CSV table of C-alpha atoms in Angstrom, one decimal:
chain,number,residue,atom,x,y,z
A,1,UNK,CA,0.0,0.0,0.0
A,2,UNK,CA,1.4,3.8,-1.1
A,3,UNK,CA,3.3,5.5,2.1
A,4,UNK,CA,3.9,8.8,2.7
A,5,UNK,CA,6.2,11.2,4.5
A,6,UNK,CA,6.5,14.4,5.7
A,7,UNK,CA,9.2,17.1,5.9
A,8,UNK,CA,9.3,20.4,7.0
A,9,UNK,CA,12.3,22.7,5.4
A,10,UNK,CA,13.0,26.7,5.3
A,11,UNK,CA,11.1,28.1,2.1
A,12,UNK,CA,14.3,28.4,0.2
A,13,UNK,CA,14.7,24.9,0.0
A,14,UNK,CA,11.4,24.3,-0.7
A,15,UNK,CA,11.5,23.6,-4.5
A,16,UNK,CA,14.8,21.3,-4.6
A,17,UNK,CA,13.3,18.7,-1.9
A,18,UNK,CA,9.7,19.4,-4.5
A,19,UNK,CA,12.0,18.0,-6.9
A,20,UNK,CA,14.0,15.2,-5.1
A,21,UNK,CA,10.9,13.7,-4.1
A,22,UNK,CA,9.3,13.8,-7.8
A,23,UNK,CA,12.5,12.5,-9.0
A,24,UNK,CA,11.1,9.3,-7.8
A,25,UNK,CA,8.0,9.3,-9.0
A,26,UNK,CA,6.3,10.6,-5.7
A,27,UNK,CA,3.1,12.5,-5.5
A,28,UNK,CA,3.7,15.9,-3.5
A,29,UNK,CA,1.8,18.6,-2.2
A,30,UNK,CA,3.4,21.4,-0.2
A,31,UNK,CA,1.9,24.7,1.0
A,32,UNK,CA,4.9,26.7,-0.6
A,33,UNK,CA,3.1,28.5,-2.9
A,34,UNK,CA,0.9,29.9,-0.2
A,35,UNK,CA,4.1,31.1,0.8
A,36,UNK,CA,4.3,29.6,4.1
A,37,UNK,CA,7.9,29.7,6.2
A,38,UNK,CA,8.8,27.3,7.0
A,39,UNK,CA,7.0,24.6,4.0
A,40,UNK,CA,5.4,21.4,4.8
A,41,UNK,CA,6.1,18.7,2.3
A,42,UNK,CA,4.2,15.8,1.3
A,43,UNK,CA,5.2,12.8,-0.6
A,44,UNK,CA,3.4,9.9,-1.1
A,45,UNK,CA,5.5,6.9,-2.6
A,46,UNK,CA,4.1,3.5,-4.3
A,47,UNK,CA,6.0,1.5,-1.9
A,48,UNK,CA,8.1,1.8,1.4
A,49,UNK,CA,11.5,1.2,-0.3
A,50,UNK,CA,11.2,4.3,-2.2
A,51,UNK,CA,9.9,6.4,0.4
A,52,UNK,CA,13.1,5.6,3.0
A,53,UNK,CA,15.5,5.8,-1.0
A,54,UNK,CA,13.7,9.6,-1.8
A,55,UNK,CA,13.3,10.4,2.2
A,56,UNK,CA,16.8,9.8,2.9
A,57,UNK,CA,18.2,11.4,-0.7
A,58,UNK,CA,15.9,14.9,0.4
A,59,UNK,CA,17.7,14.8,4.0
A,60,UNK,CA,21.0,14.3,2.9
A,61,UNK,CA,20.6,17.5,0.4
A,62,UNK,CA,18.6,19.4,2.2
A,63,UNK,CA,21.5,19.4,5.2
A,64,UNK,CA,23.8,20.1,3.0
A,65,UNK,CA,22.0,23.4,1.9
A,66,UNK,CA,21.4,24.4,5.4
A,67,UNK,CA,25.0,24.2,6.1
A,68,UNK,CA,25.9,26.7,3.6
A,69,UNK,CA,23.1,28.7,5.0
A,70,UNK,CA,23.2,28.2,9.0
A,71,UNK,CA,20.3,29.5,9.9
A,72,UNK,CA,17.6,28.3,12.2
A,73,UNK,CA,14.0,29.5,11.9
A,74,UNK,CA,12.6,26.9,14.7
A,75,UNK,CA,12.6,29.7,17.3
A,76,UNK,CA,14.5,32.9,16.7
A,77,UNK,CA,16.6,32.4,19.7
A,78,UNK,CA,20.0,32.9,18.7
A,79,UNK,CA,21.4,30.7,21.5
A,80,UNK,CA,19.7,27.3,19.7
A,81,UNK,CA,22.2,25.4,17.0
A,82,UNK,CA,21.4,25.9,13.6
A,83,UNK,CA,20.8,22.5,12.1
A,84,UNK,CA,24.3,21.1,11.1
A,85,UNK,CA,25.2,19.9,7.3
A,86,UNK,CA,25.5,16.2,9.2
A,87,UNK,CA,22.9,14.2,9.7
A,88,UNK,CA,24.6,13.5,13.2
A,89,UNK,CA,22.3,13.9,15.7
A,90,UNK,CA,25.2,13.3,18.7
A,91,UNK,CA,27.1,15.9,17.2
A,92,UNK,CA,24.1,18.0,16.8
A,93,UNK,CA,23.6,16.7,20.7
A,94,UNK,CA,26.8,17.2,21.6
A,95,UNK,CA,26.5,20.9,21.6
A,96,UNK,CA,24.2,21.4,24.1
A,97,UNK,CA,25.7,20.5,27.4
A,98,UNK,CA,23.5,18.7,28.7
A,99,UNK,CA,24.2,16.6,32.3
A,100,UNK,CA,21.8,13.7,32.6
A,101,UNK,CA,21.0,13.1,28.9
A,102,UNK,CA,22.1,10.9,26.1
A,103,UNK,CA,21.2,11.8,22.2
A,104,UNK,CA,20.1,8.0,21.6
A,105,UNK,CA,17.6,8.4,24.1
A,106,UNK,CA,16.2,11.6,22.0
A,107,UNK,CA,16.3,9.2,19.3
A,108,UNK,CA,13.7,6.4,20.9
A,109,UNK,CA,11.3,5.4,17.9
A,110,UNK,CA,8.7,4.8,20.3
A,111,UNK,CA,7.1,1.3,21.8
A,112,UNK,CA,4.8,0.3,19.1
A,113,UNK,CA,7.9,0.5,16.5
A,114,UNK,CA,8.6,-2.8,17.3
A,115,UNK,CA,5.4,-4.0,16.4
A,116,UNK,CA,4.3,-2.3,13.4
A,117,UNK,CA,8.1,-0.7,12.2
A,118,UNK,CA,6.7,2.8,11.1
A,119,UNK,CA,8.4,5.1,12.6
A,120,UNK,CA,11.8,6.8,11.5
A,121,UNK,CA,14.3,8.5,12.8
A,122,UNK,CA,13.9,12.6,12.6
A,123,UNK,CA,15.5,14.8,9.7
A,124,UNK,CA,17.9,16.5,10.2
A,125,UNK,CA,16.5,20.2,9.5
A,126,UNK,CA,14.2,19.5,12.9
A,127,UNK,CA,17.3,18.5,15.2
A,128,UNK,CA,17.0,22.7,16.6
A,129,UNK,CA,13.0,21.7,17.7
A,130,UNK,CA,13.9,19.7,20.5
A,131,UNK,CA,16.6,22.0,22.0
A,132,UNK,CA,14.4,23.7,24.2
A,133,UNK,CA,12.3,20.6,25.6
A,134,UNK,CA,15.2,18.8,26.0
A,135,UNK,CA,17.0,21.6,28.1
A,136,UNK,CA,13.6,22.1,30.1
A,137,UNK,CA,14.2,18.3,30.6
A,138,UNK,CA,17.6,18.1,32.1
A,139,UNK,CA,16.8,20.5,34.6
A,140,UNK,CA,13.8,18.2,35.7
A,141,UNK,CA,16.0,15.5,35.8
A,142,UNK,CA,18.1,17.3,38.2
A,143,UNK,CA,15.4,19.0,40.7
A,144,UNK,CA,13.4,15.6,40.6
A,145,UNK,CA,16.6,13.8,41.8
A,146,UNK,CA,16.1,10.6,40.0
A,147,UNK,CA,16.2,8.9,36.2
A,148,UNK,CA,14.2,10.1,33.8
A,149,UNK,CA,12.9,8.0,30.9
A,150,UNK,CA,11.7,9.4,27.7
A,151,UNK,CA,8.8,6.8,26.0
A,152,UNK,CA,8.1,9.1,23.4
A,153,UNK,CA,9.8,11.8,21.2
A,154,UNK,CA,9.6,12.2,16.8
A,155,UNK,CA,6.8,10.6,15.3
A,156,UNK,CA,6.6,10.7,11.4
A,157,UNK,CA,3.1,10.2,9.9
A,158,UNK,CA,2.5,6.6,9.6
A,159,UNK,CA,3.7,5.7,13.0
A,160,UNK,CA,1.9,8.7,14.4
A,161,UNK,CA,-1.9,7.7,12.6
A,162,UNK,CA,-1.2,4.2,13.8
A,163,UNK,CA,-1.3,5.0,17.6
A,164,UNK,CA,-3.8,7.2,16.8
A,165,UNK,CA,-1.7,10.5,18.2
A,166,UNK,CA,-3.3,13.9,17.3
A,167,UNK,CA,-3.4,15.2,13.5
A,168,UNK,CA,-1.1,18.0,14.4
A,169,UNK,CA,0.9,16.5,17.3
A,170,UNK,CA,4.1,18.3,18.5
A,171,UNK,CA,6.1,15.2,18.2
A,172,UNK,CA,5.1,15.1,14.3
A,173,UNK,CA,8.1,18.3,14.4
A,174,UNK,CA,10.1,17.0,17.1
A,175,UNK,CA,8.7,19.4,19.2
A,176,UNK,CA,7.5,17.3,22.2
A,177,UNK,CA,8.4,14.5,24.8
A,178,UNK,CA,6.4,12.0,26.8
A,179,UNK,CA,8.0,10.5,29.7
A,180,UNK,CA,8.1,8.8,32.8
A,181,UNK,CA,10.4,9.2,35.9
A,182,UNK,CA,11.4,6.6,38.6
A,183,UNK,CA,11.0,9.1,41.8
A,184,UNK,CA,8.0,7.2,42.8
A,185,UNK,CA,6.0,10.4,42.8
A,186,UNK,CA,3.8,9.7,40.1
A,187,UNK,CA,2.7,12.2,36.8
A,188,UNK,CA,1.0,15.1,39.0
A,189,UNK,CA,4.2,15.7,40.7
A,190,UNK,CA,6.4,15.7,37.8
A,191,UNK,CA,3.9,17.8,36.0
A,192,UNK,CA,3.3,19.8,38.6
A,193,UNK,CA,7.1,20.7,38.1
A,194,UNK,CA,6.8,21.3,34.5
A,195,UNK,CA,4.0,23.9,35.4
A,196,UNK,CA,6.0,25.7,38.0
A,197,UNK,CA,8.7,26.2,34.9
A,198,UNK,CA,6.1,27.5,32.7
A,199,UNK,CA,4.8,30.0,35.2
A,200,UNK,CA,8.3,31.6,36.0
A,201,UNK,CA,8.7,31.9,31.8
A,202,UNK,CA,11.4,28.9,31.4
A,203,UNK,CA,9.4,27.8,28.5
A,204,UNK,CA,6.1,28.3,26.2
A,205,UNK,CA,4.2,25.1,25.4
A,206,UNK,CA,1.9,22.2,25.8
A,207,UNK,CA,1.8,20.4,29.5
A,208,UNK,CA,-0.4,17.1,30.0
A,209,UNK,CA,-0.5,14.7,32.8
A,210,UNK,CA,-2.0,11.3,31.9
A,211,UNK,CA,-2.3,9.9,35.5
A,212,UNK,CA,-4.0,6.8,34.3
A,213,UNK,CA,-1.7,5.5,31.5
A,214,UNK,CA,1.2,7.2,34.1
A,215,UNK,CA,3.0,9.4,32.2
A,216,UNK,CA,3.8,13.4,31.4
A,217,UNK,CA,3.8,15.0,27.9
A,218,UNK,CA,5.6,18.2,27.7
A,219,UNK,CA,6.3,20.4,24.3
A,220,UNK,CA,7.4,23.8,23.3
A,221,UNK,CA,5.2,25.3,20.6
A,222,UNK,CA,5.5,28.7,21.7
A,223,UNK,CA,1.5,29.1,23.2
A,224,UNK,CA,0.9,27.2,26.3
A,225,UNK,CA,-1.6,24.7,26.5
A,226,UNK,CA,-2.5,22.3,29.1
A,227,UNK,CA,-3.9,19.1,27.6
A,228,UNK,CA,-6.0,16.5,29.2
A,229,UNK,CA,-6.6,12.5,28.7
A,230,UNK,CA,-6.1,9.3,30.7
């Protein structure tokens, strides 16, 4: 059955990803025209070979263009990494300093890859969208006193429809991160946390404690936004 993926890139690189995707005979829509900045990319591919051959081809150029042009439109905060030419993420990770994290655990595909093998790992121009989560994230590591672990971080568009996550979930732009932590406080008190950040303006975003299913989603899309479920 046809599969489809979804990249987000600065406007000026709109048309050559266009291109690499119809190179392989993929259907694409984009909103580029509408002159949107940055441009959401659609390709749907006949099969899943081609989509990880074309995916991977529009990555590989598309960092190379943003190295020759380091800028970063995820935020406007000059103190987050442009995306690097590499498609390194521990590099990318590697810049930020961070105390109690690793970059492969930013780089979890999520629970239900091992069943159904959707999801991918994200594209390089994205790495600067989870800068600011994952530095909110570190710091609750270290006033919680005890391991963090993060259950679930990108989600492309297959894997996201198949757990049935929100049409325009955070995670879709590496934007967000549900986790769990081993304090034996439970979600309210780690979300409670989170809240306390977001009041004193540490960070602008989406907070949601799922008491039931026992864990805390936290994302950074600028407006804040407290979201509710089990």
């Amino acid at each position: 059955m046809p599969r489809s993926e979804t990249l987000t890139v600065p406007k000026a690189h709109c048309a050559q990803v266009i291109s690499d995707f119809k190179s392989v005979n993929a259907t694409v829509t984009s909103n580029c025209d509408a002159g949107a900045s940055p441009c959401t990319i659609k390709a749907v591919f006949i099969t899943p070979q081609e989509a990880k051959k074309a995916t991977k081809k529009a990555i590989e150029k598309d960092g190379a263009r943003t190295a020759a042009q380091p800028e970063s439109e995820s935020s406007g905060d000059s103190s987050v990494p442009a995306t690097p030419g590499t498609d390194s993420f521990e590099d990318f990770f590697a810049t930020l300093n961070l105390k109690h994290f690793k970059a492969r655990e930013f780089l979890f595909l999520g629970g239900a890859h091992a069943k159904n093998g959707l999801n991918s790992l994200p594209p390089p121009i994205l790495f600067p969208n989870i800068v600011e989560a994952a530095r909110i994230l570190d710091q609750l590591r270290e006033d919680l006193g005890a391991p963090i672990r993060l259950t679930s971080i990108y989600r492309n568009d297959d894997y996201n429809k198949a757990i049935d996550g929100a049409k325009n979930s955070q995670h879709k732009q590496f934007r967000a991160v549900d986790f769990i932590c081993s304090d034996g406080n439970g979600p309210q008190t780690w979300g409670n946390k989170l809240l306390e950040y977001r009041k004193d303006g540490k960070f602008s975003g989406g907070v949601g404690i799922y008491k039931e299913s026992g864990f805390v989603h936290i994302d950074t899309r600028g407006t804040d936004a407290n979201l509710k479920g089990n």
